Amino acid sequence: MALTAAEIRAFKPAYKPFKRADGRGLYIEVFPNGSKLWRWKYRVSGKEKRLALGAWPEVSLAKARELLAEARGQLNEGIDPSVHRKKLKATAQFEAANTFAAIALEFIEKKMVSEGRARRTIEKARWHLRLLSPAIGKIPIADVDPQMLLAALRRLEAKGTYETAKKCRGFASRVFRYAIWTGRGQHDPAAALRGALVTPKPKHYAAVLVPGKLGALLRAIDDYDGHPITKFALQITPQVFVRPGELRHAEWEEIDLDAAIWRIPAGKMKARRPHAVPLSSQVLSLLGELKKISGGGRYVFPSFSTPNRPMSENTVNTALRRMGFTKDEVTAHGFRATASTFLNESGKWNPDAIERALSHGDSDAVRGAYSRGNYWDERVQMLQWWSDYLSRLKEGGEVVPFDRQGNRV
């Protein structure tokens, strides 16, 4: 006889489990601890099997009969319900281990880190993943479609971060291609979104390009009354014109004060090529003073809170704002443009030597192949000339301007 809900509620636990049948192989088993579990007994190829259908009262009598009907339907179609359930569980486990976030992390560690990508590049990749994760991070990568990804990118665009949205699309595309290579993806939905995002305007870093204004800026830097390490960073930045990230990640073991060379390893460089910076006498003097403050730690410009991390990426720009200079007047990155402009306009230096000093690659493959090495001797002279030039500007001395051919004007 079929069970009723009232009968099931009335079943009391005994000292050992007991069963009560509902019909067609469905029964409820009552355990000594009071739990009541639904099971279905059936046969496949003459072999008796059991399928758990859930616990009462979470699975009601009506729901248990529904599940029974579904399982019997599978059996009638030649599908073993137990095997089918195991396959679904295995698929769910596979998908859980192959979400977009999981594969993206694997891509960063096994592909980017193993290939020796620059530290800054890897940090950016992790940042792009953090931006995308709320929308698609937990979704199996094979289930992410162009509309899901576009919705995540549109949220970034809504904040006005068009360049970030574009970079995130590119990062996602690399992750999807990695999933395809490793047999866990079928397509790259990011590829379908080429042209779908707002094209950001080219970004130009504000830079001081007038000698008098540059001299005033250098004097303001010398008068800076903030943290001493920040002041040293402000004083050194214009003279070495490396990228801000390369400066703040500088380590004492990379700097040879006796040889007057700062050797930056490939992993810290944007182009993933090692780079050497000649150090002028002015920079050597500043580093000598700075070593008395931070020389006991790893980083030349350590964080204010801990010597185990480098200075924050916003420190120099924040100091410039505190000094009264707006982001449209000068930026830390803009000192590179300042140096490039003045050095080229002086007409004293080979343009290739200037490009090497800026750690730029050559966009012309033939020109790059036949250029004369790294122009080291010329760069040593050029960096000293540049520091001397800045010193004259800072002191307010006469500075002769040059035209584009290097002639006095």
mmCIF file of N, CA and C in Angstrom, residues 275-323:
data_model
loop_
_atom_site.group_PDB
_atom_site.id
_atom_site.type_symbol
_atom_site.label_atom_id
_atom_site.label_comp_id
_atom_site.label_asym_id
_atom_site.label_seq_id
_atom_site.Cartn_x
_atom_site.Cartn_y
_atom_site.Cartn_z
ATOM 1 N N HIS A 275 68.273 45.793 -19.072
ATOM 2 C CA HIS A 275 68.587 47.187 -19.416
ATOM 3 C C HIS A 275 69.593 47.727 -18.415
ATOM 4 N N ALA A 276 70.580 48.464 -18.907
ATOM 5 C CA ALA A 276 71.597 49.071 -18.038
ATOM 6 C C ALA A 276 71.472 50.585 -18.112
ATOM 7 N N VAL A 277 71.573 51.227 -16.980
ATOM 8 C CA VAL A 277 71.455 52.681 -16.898
ATOM 9 C C VAL A 277 72.767 53.259 -16.369
ATOM 10 N N PRO A 278 73.461 54.086 -17.176
ATOM 11 C CA PRO A 278 74.656 54.756 -16.644
ATOM 12 C C PRO A 278 74.234 55.752 -15.571
ATOM 13 N N LEU A 279 75.015 55.873 -14.533
ATOM 14 C CA LEU A 279 74.679 56.767 -13.428
ATOM 15 C C LEU A 279 75.630 57.956 -13.408
ATOM 16 N N SER A 280 75.048 59.145 -13.489
ATOM 17 C CA SER A 280 75.847 60.360 -13.472
ATOM 18 C C SER A 280 76.395 60.596 -12.065
ATOM 19 N N SER A 281 77.336 61.537 -11.953
ATOM 20 C CA SER A 281 77.899 61.838 -10.636
ATOM 21 C C SER A 281 76.829 62.379 -9.694
ATOM 22 N N GLN A 282 75.868 63.138 -10.247
ATOM 23 C CA GLN A 282 74.785 63.667 -9.405
ATOM 24 C C GLN A 282 73.914 62.538 -8.856
ATOM 25 N N VAL A 283 73.585 61.560 -9.703
ATOM 26 C CA VAL A 283 72.743 60.443 -9.269
ATOM 27 C C VAL A 283 73.499 59.584 -8.268
ATOM 28 N N LEU A 284 74.796 59.373 -8.506
ATOM 29 C CA LEU A 284 75.599 58.588 -7.560
ATOM 30 C C LEU A 284 75.620 59.250 -6.190
ATOM 31 N N SER A 285 75.707 60.563 -6.176
ATOM 32 C CA SER A 285 75.712 61.284 -4.901
ATOM 33 C C SER A 285 74.381 61.100 -4.173
ATOM 34 N N LEU A 286 73.273 61.198 -4.922
ATOM 35 C CA LEU A 286 71.953 61.016 -4.313
ATOM 36 C C LEU A 286 71.784 59.593 -3.793
ATOM 37 N N LEU A 287 72.229 58.608 -4.571
ATOM 38 C CA LEU A 287 72.112 57.213 -4.132
ATOM 39 C C LEU A 287 72.966 56.949 -2.903
ATOM 40 N N GLY A 288 74.127 57.604 -2.838
ATOM 41 C CA GLY A 288 74.971 57.442 -1.658
ATOM 42 C C GLY A 288 74.283 57.926 -0.397
ATOM 43 N N GLU A 289 73.579 59.057 -0.508
ATOM 44 C CA GLU A 289 72.827 59.576 0.642
ATOM 45 C C GLU A 289 71.637 58.682 0.957
ATOM 46 N N LEU A 290 70.958 58.221 -0.112
ATOM 47 C CA LEU A 290 69.773 57.377 0.074
ATOM 48 C C LEU A 290 70.133 56.046 0.724
ATOM 49 N N LYS A 291 71.314 55.531 0.437
ATOM 50 C CA LYS A 291 71.716 54.232 0.986
ATOM 51 C C LYS A 291 71.810 54.285 2.507
ATOM 52 N N LYS A 292 72.076 55.459 3.054
ATOM 53 C CA LYS A 292 72.126 55.590 4.508
ATOM 54 C C LYS A 292 70.742 55.369 5.125
ATOM 55 N N ILE A 293 69.688 55.583 4.313
ATOM 56 C CA ILE A 293 68.320 55.441 4.807
ATOM 57 C C ILE A 293 67.753 54.052 4.508
ATOM 58 N N SER A 294 67.909 53.622 3.257
ATOM 59 C CA SER A 294 67.256 52.364 2.854
ATOM 60 C C SER A 294 68.238 51.256 2.499
ATOM 61 N N GLY A 295 69.541 51.504 2.662
ATOM 62 C CA GLY A 295 70.538 50.528 2.249
ATOM 63 C C GLY A 295 70.498 49.213 2.992
ATOM 64 N N GLY A 296 69.835 49.163 4.129
ATOM 65 C CA GLY A 296 69.777 47.912 4.877
ATOM 66 C C GLY A 296 68.718 46.960 4.386
ATOM 67 N N GLY A 297 67.896 47.410 3.454
ATOM 68 C CA GLY A 297 66.816 46.572 2.944
ATOM 69 C C GLY A 297 67.048 46.169 1.495
ATOM 70 N N ARG A 298 66.041 45.552 0.923
ATOM 71 C CA ARG A 298 66.130 45.050 -0.451
ATOM 72 C C ARG A 298 65.922 46.158 -1.473
ATOM 73 N N TYR A 299 64.913 47.005 -1.210
ATOM 74 C CA TYR A 299 64.526 47.991 -2.214
ATOM 75 C C TYR A 299 65.214 49.336 -1.997
ATOM 76 N N VAL A 300 65.567 49.986 -3.092
ATOM 77 C CA VAL A 300 66.153 51.324 -3.030
ATOM 78 C C VAL A 300 65.111 52.315 -2.537
ATOM 79 N N PHE A 301 63.867 52.134 -3.014
ATOM 80 C CA PHE A 301 62.757 52.998 -2.618
ATOM 81 C C PHE A 301 61.683 52.132 -1.949
ATOM 82 N N PRO A 302 61.876 51.774 -0.689
ATOM 83 C CA PRO A 302 60.926 50.872 -0.020
ATOM 84 C C PRO A 302 59.616 51.570 0.331
ATOM 85 N N SER A 303 58.612 50.748 0.582
ATOM 86 C CA SER A 303 57.319 51.250 1.055
ATOM 87 C C SER A 303 57.503 51.910 2.422
ATOM 88 N N PHE A 304 56.649 52.873 2.710
ATOM 89 C CA PHE A 304 56.717 53.539 4.012
ATOM 90 C C PHE A 304 56.325 52.594 5.143
ATOM 91 N N SER A 305 55.472 51.610 4.830
ATOM 92 C CA SER A 305 54.939 50.727 5.874
ATOM 93 C C SER A 305 55.797 49.496 6.133
ATOM 94 N N THR A 306 56.491 49.008 5.084
ATOM 95 C CA THR A 306 57.316 47.814 5.253
ATOM 96 C C THR A 306 58.465 47.841 4.260
ATOM 97 N N PRO A 307 59.676 47.458 4.679
ATOM 98 C CA PRO A 307 60.817 47.428 3.751
ATOM 99 C C PRO A 307 60.763 46.252 2.791
ATOM 100 N N ASN A 308 59.791 45.370 2.980
ATOM 101 C CA ASN A 308 59.689 44.174 2.141
ATOM 102 C C ASN A 308 58.923 44.416 0.847
ATOM 103 N N ARG A 309 58.398 45.621 0.680
ATOM 104 C CA ARG A 309 57.681 45.960 -0.547
ATOM 105 C C ARG A 309 58.226 47.271 -1.099
ATOM 106 N N PRO A 310 58.119 47.471 -2.416
ATOM 107 C CA PRO A 310 58.589 48.733 -2.983
ATOM 108 C C PRO A 310 57.586 49.853 -2.726
ATOM 109 N N MET A 311 58.018 51.041 -2.952
ATOM 110 C CA MET A 311 57.180 52.230 -2.848
ATOM 111 C C MET A 311 55.917 52.080 -3.701
ATOM 112 N N SER A 312 54.829 52.681 -3.264
ATOM 113 C CA SER A 312 53.571 52.626 -3.998
ATOM 114 C C SER A 312 53.721 53.277 -5.369
ATOM 115 N N GLU A 313 52.979 52.766 -6.345
ATOM 116 C CA GLU A 313 53.072 53.296 -7.701
ATOM 117 C C GLU A 313 52.568 54.728 -7.812
ATOM 118 N N ASN A 314 51.803 55.205 -6.846
ATOM 119 C CA ASN A 314 51.260 56.566 -6.908
ATOM 120 C C ASN A 314 52.089 57.580 -6.113
ATOM 121 N N THR A 315 53.148 57.128 -5.458
ATOM 122 C CA THR A 315 53.875 58.007 -4.533
ATOM 123 C C THR A 315 54.427 59.256 -5.214
ATOM 124 N N VAL A 316 55.136 59.089 -6.329
ATOM 125 C CA VAL A 316 55.768 60.238 -6.986
ATOM 126 C C VAL A 316 54.709 61.186 -7.532
ATOM 127 N N ASN A 317 53.691 60.659 -8.185
ATOM 128 C CA ASN A 317 52.635 61.525 -8.724
ATOM 129 C C ASN A 317 51.893 62.251 -7.609
ATOM 130 N N THR A 318 51.646 61.560 -6.504
ATOM 131 C CA THR A 318 50.976 62.198 -5.368
ATOM 132 C C THR A 318 51.823 63.341 -4.821
ATOM 133 N N ALA A 319 53.134 63.130 -4.762
ATOM 134 C CA ALA A 319 54.027 64.183 -4.283
ATOM 135 C C ALA A 319 54.006 65.388 -5.219
ATOM 136 N N LEU A 320 53.968 65.138 -6.518
ATOM 137 C CA LEU A 320 53.897 66.240 -7.483
ATOM 138 C C LEU A 320 52.613 67.043 -7.310
ATOM 139 N N ARG A 321 51.503 66.329 -7.019
ATOM 140 C CA ARG A 321 50.227 67.040 -6.794
ATOM 141 C C ARG A 321 50.311 67.871 -5.514
ATOM 142 N N ARG A 322 50.938 67.291 -4.495
ATOM 143 C CA ARG A 322 51.076 68.000 -3.220
ATOM 144 C C ARG A 322 51.906 69.270 -3.401
ATOM 145 N N MET A 323 52.829 69.239 -4.338
ATOM 146 C CA MET A 323 53.671 70.400 -4.601
ATOM 147 C C MET A 323 52.939 71.462 -5.425
#
